[in-house]
Amino acid sequence: MENFIKQAELIKDDIVSYRRTIHNNPEVGDKLPKTKAYVMDKLREMGYEPTEICESGIVATIQGNKPGKTFLLRADMDALPMKEETEFDFKSTNGCMHSCGHDMHTSMLLGAAKLLKQNQDQIEGTVKLVFQPDEEGFTGAKKMIKAGVLENPKVDAAMAMHVHSGTPSNVVLYGLGTSIAGCNRFRIVVKGTGCHGALPETGVDPINIAAHIYLSLQEIISREISSTKPSVLTIGKFAGGDAPNIIPEEVVMEGTIRSLDKEVGEFIFNRMNEIVTSTAKMFRGKAELIELSSVPPLANDTDLANELGNYVKDLVGEKAVVSFEGGGMGSEDFASYSYEVPSVYFMLGAGTKQENPLYGLPMHNNKVVFNEDIMVTGAAMHAYCAIQWLKNNK
């Protein structure tokens, strides 16, 4: 329906304003005081009655005149703890940055909220708008589900989207089945006995133990997992010691396991635990593997994905919508919704270097720039897909 794109174009200035305000004031984690206050104020201005069902987790609903099912639209609101290095006058200066585009996700859903108000007579049932904290820490979705986001009214289907740097603007991608990896975040604490660097025999060297653990863990992927089952084990933090002539008491490593198969992820974690504890024991120390957070692989409901994909084609044209099988190794905590209700996760192209030399950098880069024009498409997609799905699924 070109009509929805045209309506979204008319509120583009509002959507861009939402985005720049949120971008200028990024907040990290599960407590987002400024962001939640801003989002709730904007929803109230539109005539909604938003509620905070858990810390920084916002829900607002809109019903049409006719009864029907409930369709959930979700956006994440949290930023990343990194310094922004773009040149915009609305760039963040507080040491955090919306380098994953969650400011755009929130703004597109606020735009959709406005479009849904304008088209309330077309809603046959209920649309539930969800603004979620801490996607990056993988706790936000779980907390909102625990707080009852899928109840009162009970949700029948759910949709979310992510802006995708490096994909041409307004090209829409979606996976069929499992399309985004699950992830376990972990910490390994290795304990030894500190001593003088000249007398290592009087202590137990945790750096030596940690080095053996680090190397051994990579053997799980190369020798114990089938090459047809994608999985990645990465240690991105390795910290121990303060002086060159002192063997420290402790070393801490942190990292992630990613896989497209939940059972493979569990196997890797269990094998890690065996390797960590036995390696430490072998070298006279102790070590512990701690799970910090986790998210399962994200599974799109294939029938729902194709149905919503067809609605998106009404908006952007047949050639601009691409479905695929298989998946990438990034992770997304919308996955938790996909295990409770039929769900679809779209990716919306946010620009390539060919379009603009500033576009196309990877997400989580401190200079990443997204094309703001695509937010019109995103807002229209949310509103139109919700209305059409409710119409066609009594």
C-alpha positions as YAML, in Angstrom:
chain: A
units: angstrom
residues:
- id: 1
  name: MET
  ca: [0.00, 0.00, 0.00]
- id: 2
  name: GLU
  ca: [1.74, 3.12, -1.25]
- id: 3
  name: ASN
  ca: [-0.70, 5.01, 0.95]
- id: 4
  name: PHE
  ca: [1.20, 3.92, 4.08]
- id: 5
  name: ILE
  ca: [4.54, 5.02, 2.65]
- id: 6
  name: LYS
  ca: [2.99, 8.39, 1.75]
- id: 7
  name: GLN
  ca: [1.56, 8.77, 5.25]
- id: 8
  name: ALA
  ca: [4.94, 7.88, 6.74]
- id: 9
  name: GLU
  ca: [6.65, 10.44, 4.48]
- id: 10
  name: LEU
  ca: [4.39, 13.11, 5.96]
- id: 11
  name: ILE
  ca: [5.67, 12.36, 9.48]
- id: 12
  name: LYS
  ca: [9.31, 11.87, 8.45]
- id: 13
  name: ASP
  ca: [10.44, 15.03, 10.24]
- id: 14
  name: ASP
  ca: [8.91, 13.74, 13.48]
- id: 15
  name: ILE
  ca: [10.62, 10.34, 13.12]
- id: 16
  name: VAL
  ca: [14.00, 11.97, 12.39]
- id: 17
  name: SER
  ca: [13.54, 14.25, 15.41]
- id: 18
  name: TYR
  ca: [12.81, 11.25, 17.65]
- id: 19
  name: ARG
  ca: [15.89, 9.51, 16.33]
- id: 20
  name: ARG
  ca: [18.27, 12.45, 16.79]
- id: 21
  name: THR
  ca: [17.09, 13.13, 20.33]
- id: 22
  name: ILE
  ca: [17.57, 9.49, 21.32]
- id: 23
  name: HIS
  ca: [20.88, 9.27, 19.42]
- id: 24
  name: ASN
  ca: [22.18, 12.32, 21.30]
- id: 25
  name: ASN
  ca: [21.34, 10.74, 24.68]
- id: 26
  name: PRO
  ca: [22.34, 7.06, 24.49]
- id: 27
  name: GLU
  ca: [21.91, 4.81, 27.52]
- id: 28
  name: VAL
  ca: [23.31, 1.32, 28.04]
- id: 29
  name: GLY
  ca: [21.86, -1.80, 29.64]
- id: 30
  name: ASP
  ca: [18.65, -2.45, 31.51]
- id: 31
  name: LYS
  ca: [18.14, 0.98, 33.09]
- id: 32
  name: LEU
  ca: [17.31, 3.66, 30.51]
- id: 33
  name: PRO
  ca: [15.77, 6.55, 32.50]
- id: 34
  name: LYS
  ca: [16.01, 9.32, 29.85]
- id: 35
  name: THR
  ca: [15.06, 7.09, 26.93]
- id: 36
  name: LYS
  ca: [12.05, 5.52, 28.63]
- id: 37
  name: ALA
  ca: [10.78, 8.93, 29.79]
- id: 38
  name: TYR
  ca: [11.11, 10.34, 26.26]
- id: 39
  name: VAL
  ca: [9.36, 7.37, 24.63]
- id: 40
  name: MET
  ca: [6.51, 7.39, 27.16]
- id: 41
  name: ASP
  ca: [6.04, 11.17, 26.76]
- id: 42
  name: LYS
  ca: [5.82, 10.83, 22.97]
- id: 43
  name: LEU
  ca: [3.32, 7.96, 23.25]
- id: 44
  name: ARG
  ca: [1.16, 9.99, 25.64]
- id: 45
  name: GLU
  ca: [1.25, 12.95, 23.22]
- id: 46
  name: MET
  ca: [-0.19, 10.60, 20.58]
- id: 47
  name: GLY
  ca: [-2.99, 9.49, 22.90]
- id: 48
  name: TYR
  ca: [-1.58, 6.19, 24.19]
- id: 49
  name: GLU
  ca: [-1.47, 5.09, 27.82]
- id: 50
  name: PRO
  ca: [1.96, 3.44, 28.09]
- id: 51
  name: THR
  ca: [2.89, 1.29, 31.08]
- id: 52
  name: GLU
  ca: [6.31, 0.26, 32.37]
- id: 53
  name: ILE
  ca: [5.91, -3.47, 33.05]
- id: 54
  name: CYS
  ca: [9.51, -3.95, 34.21]
- id: 55
  name: GLU
  ca: [12.48, -1.59, 34.58]
- id: 56
  name: SER
  ca: [12.61, 0.44, 31.31]
- id: 57
  name: GLY
  ca: [10.27, -2.02, 29.57]
- id: 58
  name: ILE
  ca: [7.37, -0.12, 27.99]
- id: 59
  name: VAL
  ca: [4.10, -1.45, 26.57]
- id: 60
  name: ALA
  ca: [1.30, 0.46, 24.83]
- id: 61
  name: THR
  ca: [-1.73, -0.99, 23.06]
- id: 62
  name: ILE
  ca: [-4.17, 0.24, 20.44]
- id: 63
  name: GLN
  ca: [-7.49, -1.40, 19.51]
- id: 64
  name: GLY
  ca: [-9.69, -0.93, 16.51]
- id: 65
  name: ASN
  ca: [-13.51, -0.93, 16.44]
- id: 66
  name: LYS
  ca: [-13.66, -4.62, 15.50]
- id: 67
  name: PRO
  ca: [-12.52, -7.43, 17.80]
- id: 68
  name: GLY
  ca: [-9.70, -9.73, 16.74]
- id: 69
  name: LYS
  ca: [-6.30, -11.15, 17.56]
- id: 70
  name: THR
  ca: [-3.23, -9.36, 19.01]
- id: 71
  name: PHE
  ca: [-0.11, -8.52, 17.01]
- id: 72
  name: LEU
  ca: [3.08, -7.42, 18.79]
- id: 73
  name: LEU
  ca: [5.61, -4.94, 17.39]
- id: 74
  name: ARG
  ca: [8.92, -4.67, 19.26]
- id: 75
  name: ALA
  ca: [11.81, -2.18, 19.25]
- id: 76
  name: ASP
  ca: [14.95, -2.18, 21.41]
- id: 77
  name: MET
  ca: [16.18, 1.06, 23.00]
- id: 78
  name: ASP
  ca: [19.66, 0.41, 24.48]
- id: 79
  name: ALA
  ca: [23.00, 1.69, 23.20]
- id: 80
  name: LEU
  ca: [26.60, 0.46, 23.49]
- id: 81
  name: PRO
  ca: [29.43, 1.57, 25.85]
- id: 82
  name: MET
  ca: [31.67, 3.11, 23.19]
- id: 83
  name: LYS
  ca: [32.70, 6.64, 22.25]
- id: 84
  name: GLU
  ca: [31.09, 8.02, 19.08]
- id: 85
  name: GLU
  ca: [33.37, 9.40, 16.38]
- id: 86
  name: THR
  ca: [30.94, 10.63, 13.74]
- id: 87
  name: GLU
  ca: [30.76, 14.30, 12.70]
- id: 88
  name: PHE
  ca: [27.05, 14.96, 13.29]
- id: 89
  name: ASP
  ca: [25.88, 17.84, 15.43]
- id: 90
  name: PHE
  ca: [23.51, 15.40, 17.19]
- id: 91
  name: LYS
  ca: [26.27, 12.91, 17.99]
- id: 92
  name: SER
  ca: [26.61, 11.52, 21.49]
- id: 93
  name: THR
  ca: [29.18, 13.03, 23.85]
- id: 94
  name: ASN
  ca: [28.57, 10.90, 26.95]
- id: 95
  name: GLY
  ca: [30.91, 8.01, 26.07]
- id: 96
  name: CYS
  ca: [28.11, 5.75, 24.82]
- id: 97
  name: MET
  ca: [26.78, 5.35, 21.27]
- id: 98
  name: HIS
  ca: [23.81, 4.05, 19.29]
- id: 99
  name: SER
  ca: [26.16, 2.17, 16.96]
- id: 100
  name: CYS
  ca: [23.70, -0.71, 16.50]
- id: 101
  name: GLY
  ca: [20.80, 1.46, 15.33]
- id: 102
  name: HIS
  ca: [18.46, 0.90, 18.27]
- id: 103
  name: ASP
  ca: [17.70, 4.64, 18.23]
- id: 104
  name: MET
  ca: [16.31, 4.09, 14.73]
- id: 105
  name: HIS
  ca: [14.34, 1.01, 15.82]
- id: 106
  name: THR
  ca: [12.69, 2.99, 18.63]
- id: 107
  name: SER
  ca: [11.97, 5.95, 16.34]
- id: 108
  name: MET
  ca: [10.46, 3.75, 13.61]
- id: 109
  name: LEU
  ca: [8.12, 2.17, 16.15]
- id: 110
  name: LEU
  ca: [7.14, 5.61, 17.47]
- id: 111
  name: GLY
  ca: [6.43, 6.55, 13.84]
- id: 112
  name: ALA
  ca: [4.34, 3.39, 13.49]
- id: 113
  name: ALA
  ca: [2.45, 4.32, 16.67]
- id: 114
  name: LYS
  ca: [1.48, 7.58, 14.98]
- id: 115
  name: LEU
  ca: [0.43, 5.80, 11.77]
- id: 116
  name: LEU
  ca: [-1.66, 3.31, 13.74]
- id: 117
  name: LYS
  ca: [-3.51, 6.19, 15.44]
- id: 118
  name: GLN
  ca: [-4.19, 7.71, 12.02]
- id: 119
  name: ASN
  ca: [-5.53, 4.37, 10.76]
- id: 120
  name: GLN
  ca: [-7.17, 3.08, 13.95]
- id: 121
  name: ASP
  ca: [-10.43, 2.36, 12.12]
- id: 122
  name: GLN
  ca: [-8.56, -0.25, 10.01]
- id: 123
  name: ILE
  ca: [-7.31, -2.23, 13.04]
- id: 124
  name: GLU
  ca: [-9.31, -5.43, 13.53]
- id: 125
  name: GLY
  ca: [-8.06, -6.48, 16.94]
- id: 126
  name: THR
  ca: [-5.15, -5.14, 19.01]
- id: 127
  name: VAL
  ca: [-1.64, -3.97, 18.23]
- id: 128
  name: LYS
  ca: [0.78, -4.15, 21.15]
- id: 129
  name: LEU
  ca: [3.78, -1.81, 20.94]
- id: 130
  name: VAL
  ca: [6.81, -2.96, 22.94]
- id: 131
  name: PHE
  ca: [9.90, -0.86, 23.71]
- id: 132
  name: GLN
  ca: [12.57, -3.03, 25.30]
- id: 133
  name: PRO
  ca: [15.81, -2.41, 27.24]
- id: 134
  name: ASP
  ca: [19.06, -4.39, 27.22]
- id: 135
  name: GLU
  ca: [18.98, -6.28, 23.96]
- id: 136
  name: GLU
  ca: [22.78, -6.06, 23.88]
- id: 137
  name: GLY
  ca: [23.06, -7.76, 27.28]
- id: 138
  name: PHE
  ca: [20.48, -10.43, 26.31]
- id: 139
  name: THR
  ca: [18.34, -9.80, 29.42]
- id: 140
  name: GLY
  ca: [15.67, -7.40, 28.09]
- id: 141
  name: ALA
  ca: [13.39, -9.79, 26.21]
- id: 142
  name: LYS
  ca: [13.48, -12.40, 28.99]
- id: 143
  name: LYS
  ca: [12.61, -9.80, 31.62]
- id: 144
  name: MET
  ca: [9.68, -8.49, 29.57]
- id: 145
  name: ILE
  ca: [8.35, -12.00, 28.91]
- id: 146
  name: LYS
  ca: [8.62, -12.77, 32.63]
- id: 147
  name: ALA
  ca: [6.76, -9.50, 33.37]
- id: 148
  name: GLY
  ca: [3.88, -10.65, 31.12]
- id: 149
  name: VAL
  ca: [4.44, -8.80, 27.86]
- id: 150
  name: LEU
  ca: [2.83, -11.68, 25.94]
- id: 151
  name: GLU
  ca: [-0.34, -11.63, 28.10]
- id: 152
  name: ASN
  ca: [-3.25, -9.20, 28.68]
- id: 153
  name: PRO
  ca: [-4.12, -9.39, 25.85]
- id: 154
  name: LYS
  ca: [-2.48, -12.66, 24.83]
- id: 155
  name: VAL
  ca: [-0.17, -12.13, 21.83]
- id: 156
  name: ASP
  ca: [-0.84, -14.24, 18.71]
- id: 157
  name: ALA
  ca: [2.13, -13.17, 16.54]
- id: 158
  name: ALA
  ca: [5.14, -10.86, 16.81]
- id: 159
  name: MET
  ca: [7.42, -8.84, 14.54]
- id: 160
  name: ALA
  ca: [10.62, -6.85, 14.92]
- id: 161
  name: MET
  ca: [13.26, -5.42, 12.63]
- id: 162
  name: HIS
  ca: [16.88, -4.31, 12.59]
- id: 163
  name: VAL
  ca: [18.53, -1.69, 10.40]
- id: 164
  name: HIS
  ca: [21.30, -3.34, 8.40]
- id: 165
  name: SER
  ca: [24.37, -1.31, 7.49]
- id: 166
  name: GLY
  ca: [25.97, -2.46, 4.22]
- id: 167
  name: THR
  ca: [22.69, -3.55, 2.61]
- id: 168
  name: PRO
  ca: [21.18, -1.18, 0.01]
- id: 169
  name: SER
  ca: [18.70, 1.28, 1.49]
- id: 170
  name: ASN
  ca: [15.12, -0.03, 1.77]
- id: 171
  name: VAL
  ca: [16.01, -3.58, 0.70]
- id: 172
  name: VAL
  ca: [14.29, -5.90, 3.17]
- id: 173
  name: LEU
  ca: [15.75, -9.28, 4.16]
- id: 174
  name: TYR
  ca: [14.22, -12.09, 6.18]
- id: 175
  name: GLY
  ca: [15.27, -15.65, 7.00]
- id: 176
  name: LEU
  ca: [13.16, -18.78, 6.74]
- id: 177
  name: GLY
  ca: [13.48, -20.86, 9.91]
- id: 178
  name: THR
  ca: [16.56, -20.44, 12.12]
- id: 179
  name: SER
  ca: [18.36, -17.41, 10.75]
- id: 180
  name: ILE
  ca: [20.30, -15.82, 13.63]
- id: 181
  name: ALA
  ca: [22.67, -17.62, 15.98]
- id: 182
  name: GLY
  ca: [22.17, -18.25, 19.66]
- id: 183
  name: CYS
  ca: [24.81, -16.87, 22.02]
- id: 184
  name: ASN
  ca: [26.19, -17.69, 25.47]
- id: 185
  name: ARG
  ca: [28.32, -15.05, 27.17]
- id: 186
  name: PHE
  ca: [30.77, -16.51, 29.63]
- id: 187
  name: ARG
  ca: [33.51, -15.67, 32.09]
- id: 188
  name: ILE
  ca: [36.40, -17.96, 33.08]
- id: 189
  name: VAL
  ca: [38.10, -17.17, 36.40]
- id: 190
  name: VAL
  ca: [41.47, -18.89, 36.84]
- id: 191
  name: LYS
  ca: [43.01, -18.88, 40.33]
- id: 192
  name: GLY
  ca: [46.64, -19.58, 41.14]
- id: 193
  name: THR
  ca: [49.08, -18.57, 43.85]
- id: 194
  name: GLY
  ca: [50.92, -15.29, 43.44]
- id: 195
  name: CYS
  ca: [54.71, -15.16, 43.79]
- id: 196
  name: HIS
  ca: [57.89, -13.45, 42.62]
- id: 197
  name: GLY
  ca: [58.58, -13.76, 38.90]
- id: 198
  name: ALA
  ca: [62.06, -15.08, 39.67]
- id: 199
  name: LEU
  ca: [60.65, -17.96, 41.74]
- id: 200
  name: PRO
  ca: [57.70, -19.44, 39.79]
- id: 201
  name: GLU
  ca: [58.11, -22.78, 41.58]
- id: 202
  name: THR
  ca: [56.92, -21.14, 44.81]
- id: 203
  name: GLY
  ca: [53.53, -20.27, 43.33]
- id: 204
  name: VAL
  ca: [50.95, -21.44, 40.79]
- id: 205
  name: ASP
  ca: [50.91, -19.38, 37.58]
- id: 206
  name: PRO
  ca: [47.31, -18.59, 36.47]
- id: 207
  name: ILE
  ca: [48.54, -16.99, 33.23]
- id: 208
  name: ASN
  ca: [50.09, -20.31, 32.20]
- id: 209
  name: ILE
  ca: [46.88, -22.16, 33.10]
- id: 210
  name: ALA
  ca: [44.73, -19.60, 31.22]
- id: 211
  name: ALA
  ca: [46.96, -19.87, 28.12]
- id: 212
  name: HIS
  ca: [46.53, -23.67, 28.07]
- id: 213
  name: ILE
  ca: [42.77, -23.29, 28.54]
- id: 214
  name: TYR
  ca: [42.57, -20.69, 25.75]
- id: 215
  name: LEU
  ca: [44.35, -22.92, 23.23]
- id: 216
  name: SER
  ca: [42.47, -26.07, 24.26]
- id: 217
  name: LEU
  ca: [39.04, -24.45, 23.87]
- id: 218
  name: GLN
  ca: [39.58, -23.87, 20.15]
- id: 219
  name: GLU
  ca: [39.94, -27.64, 19.67]
- id: 220
  name: ILE
  ca: [36.23, -28.04, 20.53]
- id: 221
  name: ILE
  ca: [35.23, -26.25, 17.31]
- id: 222
  name: SER
  ca: [37.89, -27.80, 15.06]
- id: 223
  name: ARG
  ca: [37.77, -31.38, 16.38]
- id: 224
  name: GLU
  ca: [34.46, -32.01, 18.16]
- id: 225
  name: ILE
  ca: [31.82, -30.15, 16.11]
- id: 226
  name: SER
  ca: [30.74, -31.20, 12.62]
- id: 227
  name: SER
  ca: [31.91, -28.76, 9.96]
- id: 228
  name: THR
  ca: [28.31, -28.67, 8.68]
- id: 229
  name: LYS
  ca: [27.13, -27.10, 11.97]
- id: 230
  name: PRO
  ca: [28.29, -23.47, 12.14]
- id: 231
  name: SER
  ca: [29.66, -22.46, 15.53]
- id: 232
  name: VAL
  ca: [32.11, -19.87, 16.84]
- id: 233
  name: LEU
  ca: [33.94, -19.66, 20.18]
- id: 234
  name: THR
  ca: [35.61, -16.31, 20.80]
- id: 235
  name: ILE
  ca: [37.50, -15.02, 23.81]
- id: 236
  name: GLY
  ca: [37.63, -11.23, 23.58]
- id: 237
  name: LYS
  ca: [38.92, -10.43, 27.06]
- id: 238
  name: PHE
  ca: [42.05, -11.90, 28.67]
- id: 239
  name: ALA
  ca: [43.14, -10.00, 31.78]
- id: 240
  name: GLY
  ca: [45.71, -10.84, 34.43]
- id: 241
  name: GLY
  ca: [48.67, -9.35, 36.21]
- id: 242
  name: ASP
  ca: [49.83, -5.82, 37.01]
- id: 243
  name: ALA
  ca: [53.63, -5.99, 36.96]
- id: 244
  name: PRO
  ca: [56.26, -7.76, 34.81]
- id: 245
  name: ASN
  ca: [58.01, -9.42, 37.74]
- id: 246
  name: ILE
  ca: [54.98, -10.67, 39.71]
- id: 247
  name: ILE
  ca: [53.02, -13.83, 38.98]
- id: 248
  name: PRO
  ca: [49.42, -12.84, 39.78]
- id: 249
  name: GLU
  ca: [46.77, -14.61, 41.83]
- id: 250
  name: GLU
  ca: [44.06, -14.54, 39.14]
- id: 251
  name: VAL
  ca: [43.32, -14.33, 35.43]
- id: 252
  name: VAL
  ca: [39.89, -13.53, 33.96]
- id: 253
  name: MET
  ca: [38.81, -14.39, 30.42]
- id: 254
  name: GLU
  ca: [35.46, -13.50, 28.85]
- id: 255
  name: GLY
  ca: [33.92, -14.45, 25.56]
- id: 256
  name: THR
  ca: [30.99, -15.84, 23.59]
- id: 257
  name: ILE
  ca: [29.78, -19.11, 22.10]
- id: 258
  name: ARG
  ca: [27.57, -18.79, 19.02]
- id: 259
  name: SER
  ca: [25.72, -21.49, 17.12]
- id: 260
  name: LEU
  ca: [22.61, -21.99, 15.00]
- id: 261
  name: ASP
  ca: [21.69, -25.12, 16.95]
- id: 262
  name: LYS
  ca: [20.71, -24.88, 20.62]
- id: 263
  name: GLU
  ca: [22.05, -28.37, 21.39]
- id: 264
  name: VAL
  ca: [25.43, -27.60, 19.81]
- id: 265
  name: GLY
  ca: [25.72, -24.49, 21.98]
- id: 266
  name: GLU
  ca: [24.95, -26.54, 25.10]
- id: 267
  name: PHE
  ca: [27.49, -29.22, 24.08]
- id: 268
  name: ILE
  ca: [30.22, -26.58, 23.62]
- id: 269
  name: PHE
  ca: [29.48, -25.01, 27.01]
- id: 270
  name: ASN
  ca: [29.58, -28.37, 28.79]
- id: 271
  name: ARG
  ca: [32.84, -29.36, 27.10]
- id: 272
  name: MET
  ca: [34.33, -25.98, 27.99]
- id: 273
  name: ASN
  ca: [33.49, -26.63, 31.63]
- id: 274
  name: GLU
  ca: [35.32, -29.97, 31.54]
- id: 275
  name: ILE
  ca: [38.39, -28.45, 29.85]
- id: 276
  name: VAL
  ca: [38.51, -25.41, 32.14]
- id: 277
  name: THR
  ca: [38.31, -27.34, 35.39]
- id: 278
  name: SER
  ca: [40.56, -30.25, 34.39]
- id: 279
  name: THR
  ca: [43.27, -28.03, 32.84]
- id: 280
  name: ALA
  ca: [43.46, -25.91, 35.97]
- id: 281
  name: LYS
  ca: [43.68, -29.01, 38.14]
- id: 282
  name: MET
  ca: [46.44, -30.44, 35.94]
- id: 283
  name: PHE
  ca: [48.56, -27.34, 36.61]
- id: 284
  name: ARG
  ca: [47.77, -27.22, 40.38]
- id: 285
  name: GLY
  ca: [45.29, -24.33, 40.15]
- id: 286
  name: LYS
  ca: [41.54, -23.84, 40.13]
- id: 287
  name: ALA
  ca: [39.21, -22.44, 37.49]
- id: 288
  name: GLU
  ca: [35.51, -21.77, 37.10]
- id: 289
  name: LEU
  ca: [33.32, -21.27, 34.02]
- id: 290
  name: ILE
  ca: [30.45, -18.85, 34.63]
- id: 291
  name: GLU
  ca: [27.55, -18.19, 32.24]
- id: 292
  name: LEU
  ca: [26.84, -14.44, 32.20]
- id: 293
  name: SER
  ca: [23.84, -14.40, 29.87]
- id: 294
  name: SER
  ca: [22.40, -16.32, 26.95]
- id: 295
  name: VAL
  ca: [19.98, -16.08, 24.07]
- id: 296
  name: PRO
  ca: [18.74, -18.99, 21.92]
- id: 297
  name: PRO
  ca: [18.99, -19.08, 18.10]
- id: 298
  name: LEU
  ca: [16.29, -16.95, 16.46]
- id: 299
  name: ALA
  ca: [13.72, -18.92, 14.48]
- id: 300
  name: ASN
  ca: [11.39, -17.13, 12.10]
- id: 301
  name: ASP
  ca: [8.02, -18.83, 11.59]
- id: 302
  name: THR
  ca: [8.23, -19.61, 7.86]
- id: 303
  name: ASP
  ca: [4.51, -19.22, 7.08]
- id: 304
  name: LEU
  ca: [4.27, -15.95, 9.00]
- id: 305
  name: ALA
  ca: [7.52, -14.72, 7.44]
- id: 306
  name: ASN
  ca: [6.24, -15.28, 3.91]
- id: 307
  name: GLU
  ca: [2.88, -13.71, 4.73]
- id: 308
  name: LEU
  ca: [4.44, -10.57, 6.22]
- id: 309
  name: GLY
  ca: [7.05, -10.58, 3.45]
- id: 310
  name: ASN
  ca: [4.22, -10.27, 0.93]
- id: 311
  name: TYR
  ca: [2.80, -7.28, 2.82]
- id: 312
  name: VAL
  ca: [6.24, -5.65, 2.75]
- id: 313
  name: LYS
  ca: [6.32, -6.19, -1.03]
- id: 314
  name: ASP
  ca: [3.16, -4.06, -1.23]
- id: 315
  name: LEU
  ca: [5.21, -1.23, 0.28]
- id: 316
  name: VAL
  ca: [8.65, -1.50, -1.32]
- id: 317
  name: GLY
  ca: [8.06, -3.69, -4.40]
- id: 318
  name: GLU
  ca: [8.73, -7.33, -5.21]
- id: 319
  name: LYS
  ca: [12.43, -6.95, -6.04]
- id: 320
  name: ALA
  ca: [13.32, -5.17, -2.80]
- id: 321
  name: VAL
  ca: [12.27, -8.09, -0.55]
- id: 322
  name: VAL
  ca: [14.66, -11.03, -0.26]
- id: 323
  name: SER
  ca: [14.15, -14.24, 1.75]
- id: 324
  name: PHE
  ca: [16.99, -16.62, 2.56]
- id: 325
  name: GLU
  ca: [17.71, -19.92, 4.27]
- id: 326
  name: GLY
  ca: [20.57, -20.47, 6.71]
- id: 327
  name: GLY
  ca: [21.84, -17.74, 8.97]
- id: 328
  name: GLY
  ca: [24.59, -15.52, 10.26]
- id: 329
  name: MET
  ca: [26.45, -15.73, 13.56]
- id: 330
  name: GLY
  ca: [25.26, -12.47, 15.09]
- id: 331
  name: SER
  ca: [22.72, -12.80, 17.90]
- id: 332
  name: GLU
  ca: [19.48, -11.05, 18.83]
- id: 333
  name: ASP
  ca: [17.38, -11.40, 21.96]
- id: 334
  name: PHE
  ca: [14.10, -11.12, 20.03]
- id: 335
  name: ALA
  ca: [14.79, -14.86, 19.72]
- id: 336
  name: SER
  ca: [13.20, -15.31, 23.15]
- id: 337
  name: TYR
  ca: [9.84, -14.14, 21.75]
- id: 338
  name: SER
  ca: [10.17, -16.56, 18.83]
- id: 339
  name: TYR
  ca: [10.06, -19.55, 21.20]
- id: 340
  name: GLU
  ca: [6.77, -18.33, 22.72]
- id: 341
  name: VAL
  ca: [4.73, -17.07, 19.73]
- id: 342
  name: PRO
  ca: [5.07, -17.20, 15.91]
- id: 343
  name: SER
  ca: [7.55, -14.42, 15.14]
- id: 344
  name: VAL
  ca: [9.36, -12.73, 12.26]
- id: 345
  name: TYR
  ca: [12.54, -10.66, 12.35]
- id: 346
  name: PHE
  ca: [13.22, -8.41, 9.35]
- id: 347
  name: MET
  ca: [16.42, -6.65, 8.36]
- id: 348
  name: LEU
  ca: [16.03, -3.26, 6.68]
- id: 349
  name: GLY
  ca: [18.89, -2.08, 4.46]
- id: 350
  name: ALA
  ca: [20.44, 1.12, 5.84]
- id: 351
  name: GLY
  ca: [22.82, 2.03, 3.04]
- id: 352
  name: THR
  ca: [26.01, 1.07, 1.20]
- id: 353
  name: LYS
  ca: [29.25, 2.93, 0.46]
- id: 354
  name: GLN
  ca: [28.10, 3.18, -3.16]
- id: 355
  name: GLU
  ca: [25.14, 5.28, -2.02]
- id: 356
  name: ASN
  ca: [27.18, 7.46, 0.33]
- id: 357
  name: PRO
  ca: [30.84, 7.03, 1.39]
- id: 358
  name: LEU
  ca: [29.75, 7.44, 5.03]
- id: 359
  name: TYR
  ca: [27.39, 4.43, 4.88]
- id: 360
  name: GLY
  ca: [28.27, 0.75, 4.96]
- id: 361
  name: LEU
  ca: [30.52, 0.48, 8.01]
- id: 362
  name: PRO
  ca: [29.77, -2.50, 10.26]
- id: 363
  name: MET
  ca: [27.38, -2.19, 13.17]
- id: 364
  name: HIS
  ca: [29.14, -1.56, 16.52]
- id: 365
  name: ASN
  ca: [31.71, 0.64, 14.72]
- id: 366
  name: ASN
  ca: [32.24, 4.06, 16.31]
- id: 367
  name: LYS
  ca: [31.89, 5.79, 12.93]
- id: 368
  name: VAL
  ca: [28.88, 3.86, 11.59]
- id: 369
  name: VAL
  ca: [26.28, 6.03, 9.82]
- id: 370
  name: PHE
  ca: [22.78, 4.86, 8.89]
- id: 371
  name: ASN
  ca: [20.56, 6.38, 6.19]
- id: 372
  name: GLU
  ca: [17.77, 8.15, 8.09]
- id: 373
  name: ASP
  ca: [15.47, 8.04, 5.04]
- id: 374
  name: ILE
  ca: [14.83, 4.33, 5.59]
- id: 375
  name: MET
  ca: [12.95, 5.05, 8.83]
- id: 376
  name: VAL
  ca: [9.93, 6.03, 6.72]
- id: 377
  name: THR
  ca: [9.90, 2.49, 5.30]
- id: 378
  name: GLY
  ca: [10.39, 0.92, 8.72]
- id: 379
  name: ALA
  ca: [7.50, 2.84, 10.29]
- id: 380
  name: ALA
  ca: [5.21, 1.95, 7.38]
- id: 381
  name: MET
  ca: [6.26, -1.73, 7.56]
- id: 382
  name: HIS
  ca: [5.36, -1.98, 11.25]
- id: 383
  name: ALA
  ca: [1.95, -0.33, 10.89]
- id: 384
  name: TYR
  ca: [0.92, -1.95, 7.59]
- id: 385
  name: CYS
  ca: [2.04, -5.48, 8.54]
- id: 386
  name: ALA
  ca: [0.16, -5.29, 11.84]
- id: 387
  name: ILE
  ca: [-3.06, -4.04, 10.23]
- id: 388
  name: GLN
  ca: [-2.94, -6.52, 7.34]
- id: 389
  name: TRP
  ca: [-2.11, -9.52, 9.52]
- id: 390
  name: LEU
  ca: [-5.00, -8.78, 11.90]
- id: 391
  name: LYS
  ca: [-7.36, -8.38, 8.92]
- id: 392
  name: ASN
  ca: [-6.37, -11.70, 7.38]
- id: 393
  name: ASN
  ca: [-6.05, -13.80, 10.56]
- id: 394
  name: LYS
  ca: [-9.36, -13.81, 12.43]
...
